[in-house]
Short mmCIF file of C-alpha atoms and ligand atoms in Angstrom, two decimals:
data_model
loop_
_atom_site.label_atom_id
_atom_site.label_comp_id
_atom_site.label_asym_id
_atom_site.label_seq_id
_atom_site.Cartn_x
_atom_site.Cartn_y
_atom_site.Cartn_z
CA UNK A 1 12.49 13.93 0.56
CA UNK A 2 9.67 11.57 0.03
CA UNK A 3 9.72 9.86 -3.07
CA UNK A 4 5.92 9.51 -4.70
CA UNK A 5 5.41 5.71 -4.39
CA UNK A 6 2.20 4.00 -6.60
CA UNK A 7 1.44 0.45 -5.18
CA UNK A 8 -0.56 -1.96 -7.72
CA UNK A 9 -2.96 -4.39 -5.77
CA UNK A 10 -4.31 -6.99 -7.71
CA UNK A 11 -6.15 -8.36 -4.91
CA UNK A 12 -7.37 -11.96 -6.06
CA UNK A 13 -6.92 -11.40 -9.65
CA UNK A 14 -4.55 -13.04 -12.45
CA UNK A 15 -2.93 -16.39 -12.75
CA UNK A 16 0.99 -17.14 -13.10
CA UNK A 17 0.56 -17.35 -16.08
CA UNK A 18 -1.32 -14.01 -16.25
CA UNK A 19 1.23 -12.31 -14.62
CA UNK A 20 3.73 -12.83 -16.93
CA UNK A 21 1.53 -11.40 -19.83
CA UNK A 22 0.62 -8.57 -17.73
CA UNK A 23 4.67 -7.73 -17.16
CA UNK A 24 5.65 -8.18 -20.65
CA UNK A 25 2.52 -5.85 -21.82
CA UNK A 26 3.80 -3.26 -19.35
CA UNK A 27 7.32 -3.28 -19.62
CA UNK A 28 6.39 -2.80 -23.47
CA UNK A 29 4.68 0.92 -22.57
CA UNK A 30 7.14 1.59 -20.17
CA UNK A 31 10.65 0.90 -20.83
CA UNK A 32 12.31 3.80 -18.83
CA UNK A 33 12.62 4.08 -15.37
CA UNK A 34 10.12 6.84 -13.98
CA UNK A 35 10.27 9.18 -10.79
CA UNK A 36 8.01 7.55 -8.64
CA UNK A 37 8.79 3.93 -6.72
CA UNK A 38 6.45 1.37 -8.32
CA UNK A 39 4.95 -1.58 -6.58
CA UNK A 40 2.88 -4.56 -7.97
CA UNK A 41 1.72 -6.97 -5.50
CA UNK A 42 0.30 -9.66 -7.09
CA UNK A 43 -1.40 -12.82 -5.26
CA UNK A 44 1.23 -14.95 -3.76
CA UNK A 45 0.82 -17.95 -6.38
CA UNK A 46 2.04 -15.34 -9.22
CA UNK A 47 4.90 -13.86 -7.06
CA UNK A 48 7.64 -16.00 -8.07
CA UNK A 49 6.57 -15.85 -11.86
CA UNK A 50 6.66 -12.18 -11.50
CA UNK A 51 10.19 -12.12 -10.03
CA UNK A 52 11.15 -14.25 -12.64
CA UNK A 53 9.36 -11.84 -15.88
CA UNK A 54 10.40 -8.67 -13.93
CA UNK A 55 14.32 -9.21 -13.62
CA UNK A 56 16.80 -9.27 -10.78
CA UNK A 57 17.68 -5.38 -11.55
CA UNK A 58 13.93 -4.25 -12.19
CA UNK A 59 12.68 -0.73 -11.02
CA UNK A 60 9.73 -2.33 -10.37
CA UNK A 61 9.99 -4.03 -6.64
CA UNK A 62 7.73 -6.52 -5.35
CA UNK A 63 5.00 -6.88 -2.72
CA UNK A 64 2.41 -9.58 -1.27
CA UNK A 65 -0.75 -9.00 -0.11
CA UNK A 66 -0.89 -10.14 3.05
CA UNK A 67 1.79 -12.06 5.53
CA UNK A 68 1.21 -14.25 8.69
CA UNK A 69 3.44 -13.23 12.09
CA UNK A 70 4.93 -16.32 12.79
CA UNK A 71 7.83 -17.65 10.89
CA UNK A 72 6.89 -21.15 10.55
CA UNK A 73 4.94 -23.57 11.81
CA UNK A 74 1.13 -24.72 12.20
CA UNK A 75 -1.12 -22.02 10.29
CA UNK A 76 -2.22 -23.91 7.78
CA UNK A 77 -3.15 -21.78 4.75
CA UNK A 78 -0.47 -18.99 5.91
CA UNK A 79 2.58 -17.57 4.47
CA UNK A 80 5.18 -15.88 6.82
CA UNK A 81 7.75 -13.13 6.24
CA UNK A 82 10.82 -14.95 5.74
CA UNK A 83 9.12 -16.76 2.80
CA UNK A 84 8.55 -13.73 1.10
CA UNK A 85 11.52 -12.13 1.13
CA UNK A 86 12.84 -15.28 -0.17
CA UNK A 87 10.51 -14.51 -3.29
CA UNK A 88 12.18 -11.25 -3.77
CA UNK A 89 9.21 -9.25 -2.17
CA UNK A 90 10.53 -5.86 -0.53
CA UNK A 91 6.62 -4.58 0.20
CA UNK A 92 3.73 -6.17 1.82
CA UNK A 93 0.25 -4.58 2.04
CA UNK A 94 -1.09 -5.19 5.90
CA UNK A 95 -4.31 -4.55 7.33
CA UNK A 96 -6.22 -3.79 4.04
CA UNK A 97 -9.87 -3.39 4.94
CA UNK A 98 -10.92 -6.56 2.59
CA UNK A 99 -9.29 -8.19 5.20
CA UNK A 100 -10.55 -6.38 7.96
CA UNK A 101 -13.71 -7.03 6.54
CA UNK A 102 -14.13 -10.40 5.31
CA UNK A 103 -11.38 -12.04 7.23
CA UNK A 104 -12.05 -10.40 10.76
CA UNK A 105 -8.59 -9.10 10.87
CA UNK A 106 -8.00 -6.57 14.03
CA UNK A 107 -5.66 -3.93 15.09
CA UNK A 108 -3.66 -6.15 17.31
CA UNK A 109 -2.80 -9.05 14.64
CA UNK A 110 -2.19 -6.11 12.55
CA UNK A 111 0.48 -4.89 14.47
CA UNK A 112 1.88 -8.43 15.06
CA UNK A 113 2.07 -8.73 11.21
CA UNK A 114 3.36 -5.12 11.01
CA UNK A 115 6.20 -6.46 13.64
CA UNK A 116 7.18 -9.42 11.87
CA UNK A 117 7.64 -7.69 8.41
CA UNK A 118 9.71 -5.29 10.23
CA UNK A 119 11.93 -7.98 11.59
CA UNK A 120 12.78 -9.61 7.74
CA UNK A 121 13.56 -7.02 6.21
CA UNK A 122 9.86 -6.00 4.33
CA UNK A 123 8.28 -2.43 4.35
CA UNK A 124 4.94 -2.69 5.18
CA UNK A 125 2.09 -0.96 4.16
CA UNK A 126 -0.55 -0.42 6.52
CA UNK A 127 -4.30 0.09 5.67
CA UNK A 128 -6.59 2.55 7.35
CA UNK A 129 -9.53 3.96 6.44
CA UNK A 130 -13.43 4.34 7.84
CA UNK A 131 -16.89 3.21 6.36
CA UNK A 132 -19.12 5.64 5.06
CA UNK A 133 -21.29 5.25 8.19
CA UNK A 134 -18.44 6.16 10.45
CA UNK A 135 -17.86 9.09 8.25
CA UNK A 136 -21.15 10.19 7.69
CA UNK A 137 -20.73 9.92 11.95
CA UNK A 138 -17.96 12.11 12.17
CA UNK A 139 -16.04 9.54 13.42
CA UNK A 140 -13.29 9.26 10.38
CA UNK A 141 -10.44 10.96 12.32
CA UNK A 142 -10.97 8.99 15.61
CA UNK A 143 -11.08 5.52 13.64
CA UNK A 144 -7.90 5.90 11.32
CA UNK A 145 -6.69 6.96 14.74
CA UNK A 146 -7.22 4.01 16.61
CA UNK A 147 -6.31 2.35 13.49
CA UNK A 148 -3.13 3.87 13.91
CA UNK A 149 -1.95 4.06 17.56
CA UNK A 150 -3.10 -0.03 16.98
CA UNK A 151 -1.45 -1.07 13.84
CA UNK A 152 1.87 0.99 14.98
CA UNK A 153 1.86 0.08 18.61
CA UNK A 154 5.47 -0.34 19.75
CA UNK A 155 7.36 0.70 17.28
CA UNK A 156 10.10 3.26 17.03
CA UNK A 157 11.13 5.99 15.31
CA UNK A 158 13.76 3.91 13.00
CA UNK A 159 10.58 1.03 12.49
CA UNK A 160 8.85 3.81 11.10
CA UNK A 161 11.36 5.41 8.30
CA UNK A 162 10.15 1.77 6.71
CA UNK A 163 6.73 1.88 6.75
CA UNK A 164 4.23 3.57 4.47
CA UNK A 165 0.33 4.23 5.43
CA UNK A 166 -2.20 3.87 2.89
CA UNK A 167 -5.31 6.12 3.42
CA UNK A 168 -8.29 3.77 1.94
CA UNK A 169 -11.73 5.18 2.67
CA UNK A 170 -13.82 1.44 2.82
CA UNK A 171 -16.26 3.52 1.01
CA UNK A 172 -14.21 4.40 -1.74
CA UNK A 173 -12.89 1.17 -2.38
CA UNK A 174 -14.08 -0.55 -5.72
CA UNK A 175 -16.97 1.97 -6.13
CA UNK A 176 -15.97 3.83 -8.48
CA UNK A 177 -16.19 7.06 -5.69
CA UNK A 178 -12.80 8.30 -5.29
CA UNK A 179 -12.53 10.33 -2.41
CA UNK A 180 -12.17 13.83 -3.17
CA UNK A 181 -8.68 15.62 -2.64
CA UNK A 182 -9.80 17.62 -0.17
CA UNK A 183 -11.02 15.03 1.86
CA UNK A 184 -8.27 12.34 1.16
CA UNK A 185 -6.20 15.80 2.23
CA UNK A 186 -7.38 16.36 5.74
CA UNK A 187 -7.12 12.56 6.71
CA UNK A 188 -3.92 12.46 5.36
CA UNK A 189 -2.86 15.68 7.81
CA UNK A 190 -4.58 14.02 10.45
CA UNK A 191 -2.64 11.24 10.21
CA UNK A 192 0.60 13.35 9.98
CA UNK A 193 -0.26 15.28 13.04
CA UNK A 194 -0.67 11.85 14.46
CA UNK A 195 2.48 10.48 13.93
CA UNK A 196 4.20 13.77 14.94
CA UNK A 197 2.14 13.55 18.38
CA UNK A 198 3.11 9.60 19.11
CA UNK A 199 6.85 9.82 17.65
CA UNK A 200 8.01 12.93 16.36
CA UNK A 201 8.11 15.51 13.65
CA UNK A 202 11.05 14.40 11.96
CA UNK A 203 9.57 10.56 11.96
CA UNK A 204 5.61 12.61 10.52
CA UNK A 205 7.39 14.98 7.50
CA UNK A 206 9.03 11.59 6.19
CA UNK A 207 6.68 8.68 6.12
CA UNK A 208 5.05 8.50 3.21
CA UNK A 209 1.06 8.42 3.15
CA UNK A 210 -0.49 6.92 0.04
CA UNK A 211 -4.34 7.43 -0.68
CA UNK A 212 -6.44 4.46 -2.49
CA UNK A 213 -10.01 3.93 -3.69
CA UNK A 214 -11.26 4.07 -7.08
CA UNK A 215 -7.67 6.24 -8.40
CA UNK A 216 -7.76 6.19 -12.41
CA UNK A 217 -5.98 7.76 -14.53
CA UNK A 218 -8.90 10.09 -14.28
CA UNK A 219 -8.47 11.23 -11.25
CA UNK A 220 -5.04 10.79 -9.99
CA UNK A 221 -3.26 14.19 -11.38
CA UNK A 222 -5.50 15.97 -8.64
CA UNK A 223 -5.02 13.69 -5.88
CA UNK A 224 -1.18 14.17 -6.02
CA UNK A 225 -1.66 17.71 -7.04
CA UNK A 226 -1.66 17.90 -3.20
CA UNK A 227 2.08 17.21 -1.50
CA UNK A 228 0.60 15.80 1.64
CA UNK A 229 -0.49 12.87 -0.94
CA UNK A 230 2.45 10.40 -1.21
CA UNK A 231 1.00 8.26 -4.28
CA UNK A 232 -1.72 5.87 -4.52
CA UNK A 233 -2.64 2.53 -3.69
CA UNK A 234 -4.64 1.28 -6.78
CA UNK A 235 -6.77 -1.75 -6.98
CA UNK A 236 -9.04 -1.71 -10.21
CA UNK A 237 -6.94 0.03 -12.56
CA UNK A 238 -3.70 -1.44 -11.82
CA UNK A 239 -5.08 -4.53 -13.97
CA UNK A 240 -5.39 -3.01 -17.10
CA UNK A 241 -1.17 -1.96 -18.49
CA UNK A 242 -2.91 0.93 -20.23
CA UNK A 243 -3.96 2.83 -17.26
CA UNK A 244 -1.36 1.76 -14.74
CA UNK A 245 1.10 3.43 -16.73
CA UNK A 246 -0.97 6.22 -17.56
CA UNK A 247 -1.25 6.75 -13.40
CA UNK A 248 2.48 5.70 -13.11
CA UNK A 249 3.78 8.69 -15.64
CA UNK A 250 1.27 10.96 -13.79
CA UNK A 251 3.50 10.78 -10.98
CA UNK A 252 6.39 12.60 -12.15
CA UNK A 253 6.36 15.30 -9.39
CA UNK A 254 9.66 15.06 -7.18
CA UNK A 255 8.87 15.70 -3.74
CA UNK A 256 10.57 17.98 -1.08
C1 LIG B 301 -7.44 -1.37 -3.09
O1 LIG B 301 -7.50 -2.53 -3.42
O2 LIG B 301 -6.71 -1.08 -2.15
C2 LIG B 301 -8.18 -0.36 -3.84
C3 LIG B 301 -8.01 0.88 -3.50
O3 LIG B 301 -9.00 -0.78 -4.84
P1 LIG B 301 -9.69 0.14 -5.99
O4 LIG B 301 -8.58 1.00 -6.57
O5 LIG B 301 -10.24 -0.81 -6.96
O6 LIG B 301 -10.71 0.98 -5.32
#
C-alpha cells in the first residue's frame, strides 16, 4: 500500500525563529494526526528549532533540502548525511531542479548524494522534471528518463523501497502553472514503467511518486484524484499554515 505522502519545501524561506511560529500556528489547525505522511523541510539553520517545536513523538517527520556525499571533511559550506540524521531529519529532498539550475548540480553527484542518504539511514527524495522547451520538444519522457537511470544508478531493489520520486515540471515550478493531471499522470506512468523495466514490478507498484509545481489547495483534490499520484511536493503554499493544512486534509484518500 502506498501511503499519500505531502512534502513542504520552504526552499530559502523563514528564520529559526520563524519556524517555530510557523509550527505552533500549524499544530493549532491541525491537532490530529491525518492519513497522509507529512514532511516539512525547512532550511538547515531552522532544522534543529523545528525538531525542538515539533516534539520527539510528532507525526510530522523532518527533511533538509539538500545533503553533501561525503561524511566529513573539506567542503566548506556543506552539510553531510550523518549530520542530519543527528538533527532528527528522516527525509532529504535531492536533485531539485533549483539546484540543478542555479547550482549546476548533475545526475552523477545526484546519485552520489542519493547513495550517501541511503547509507545513514535518510529517504531521499529525488527531483525530476523537464523545461518547457524540452517539453514543448517532446523530449519530457526521455529527460526524466535519463534523470532517472542517473539519479538511481546502482541501486537495488531494497535501496529503492526508501526512496520517493518527485515529478517537478521546471516549468511548473513557482509559476503559478500547475501541471495538469493528465499530464503530471502520464509522466508519472512513465516513470513507473521505468522503474518496472530497470528493477522490477514489485519495486514500480510501491515507490511512491509525488508531483510538485504550483499545488494549492486549489488544485490538489484533482491531482490526487488520480492513484498513480502519490502526494505532492509543495513549495509556495507550504508557507502559509492556512493552505498547507487545507492540502494536508485533502489527502485523506488511503491508497491500495
Ligand atoms: C518546489 O519547491 O519543489 C515547488 C514545487 O515549488 P512551488 O510549489 O512553489 O511551485
Amino acid at each position: 500500500m502506498r501511503r499519500l505522502l505531502i512534502v513542504g519545501n520552504w526552499k530559502m524561506n523563514k528564520t529559526a525563529s520563524e519556524a517555530v511560529a510557523f509550527i505552533r500556528a500549524f499544530q493549532e489547525r491541525m491537532s490530529a494526526s491525518p492519513h497522509a505522511e507529512v514532511v516539512i523541510a525547512p532550511p538547515f539553520t531552522a532544522l534543529e528549532s523545528a525538531r525542538n517545536t515539533l516534539g520527539p513523538s510528532s507525526w510530522i517527520s523532518l527533511g533538509a533540502q539538500d545533503v553533501h556525499w561525503e561524511t566529513k571533511g573539506a567542503f566548506t559550506g556543506e552539510v553531510s548525511a550523518p549530520m542530519l540524521r543527528e538533527l532528527g531529519c528522516r527525509y532529504v529532498i535531492v536533485g531539485h531542479s533549483e539546484r540543478r539550475t542555479f547550482f549546476g548540480e548533475r545526475d552523477e553527484n545526484i546519485q552520489k548524494k542519493v547513495l550517501a542518504s541511503l547509507r545513514h539511514g535518510l529517504s531521499p527524495i529525488l527531483c525530476v522534471g523537464e523545461s518547457m522547451a524540452e517539453r514543448e520538444a517532446g523530449q519530457t519522457e526521455s529527460v526524466v528518463t535519463a534523470q532517472l537511470s542517473g539519479g538511481l544508478a546502482g541501486l537495488t531493489k531494497q535501496d529503492l523501497a526508501t526512496v520517493t520520486i518527485a515529478y517537478e515540471p521546471i516549468w511548473a515550478i513557482g509559476t503559478g502553472q500547475s501541471a495538469t493531471t493528465e499530464q503530471a499522470v502520464a509522466v508519472h506512468r512513465s516513470i513507473r514503467l521505468f522503474i518496472e523495466t530497470s528493477w522490477d514490478s514489485k519495486t514500480a507498484s510501491a515507490i511512491r511518486i509525488l508531483y510538485g509545481g504550483s499545488v494549492t489547495p486549489k488544485n490538489i483534490e484533482s491531482l490526487l484524484a488520480s492513484d498513480a499520484i502519490d502526494g505532492a511536493l509543495v513549495g509556495g503554499a507550504c508557507l502559509i499554515p492556512e493552505s498547507f493544512v487545507t492540502i494536508i486534509l485533502f489527502a485523506q484518500i488511503q491508497r491500495v
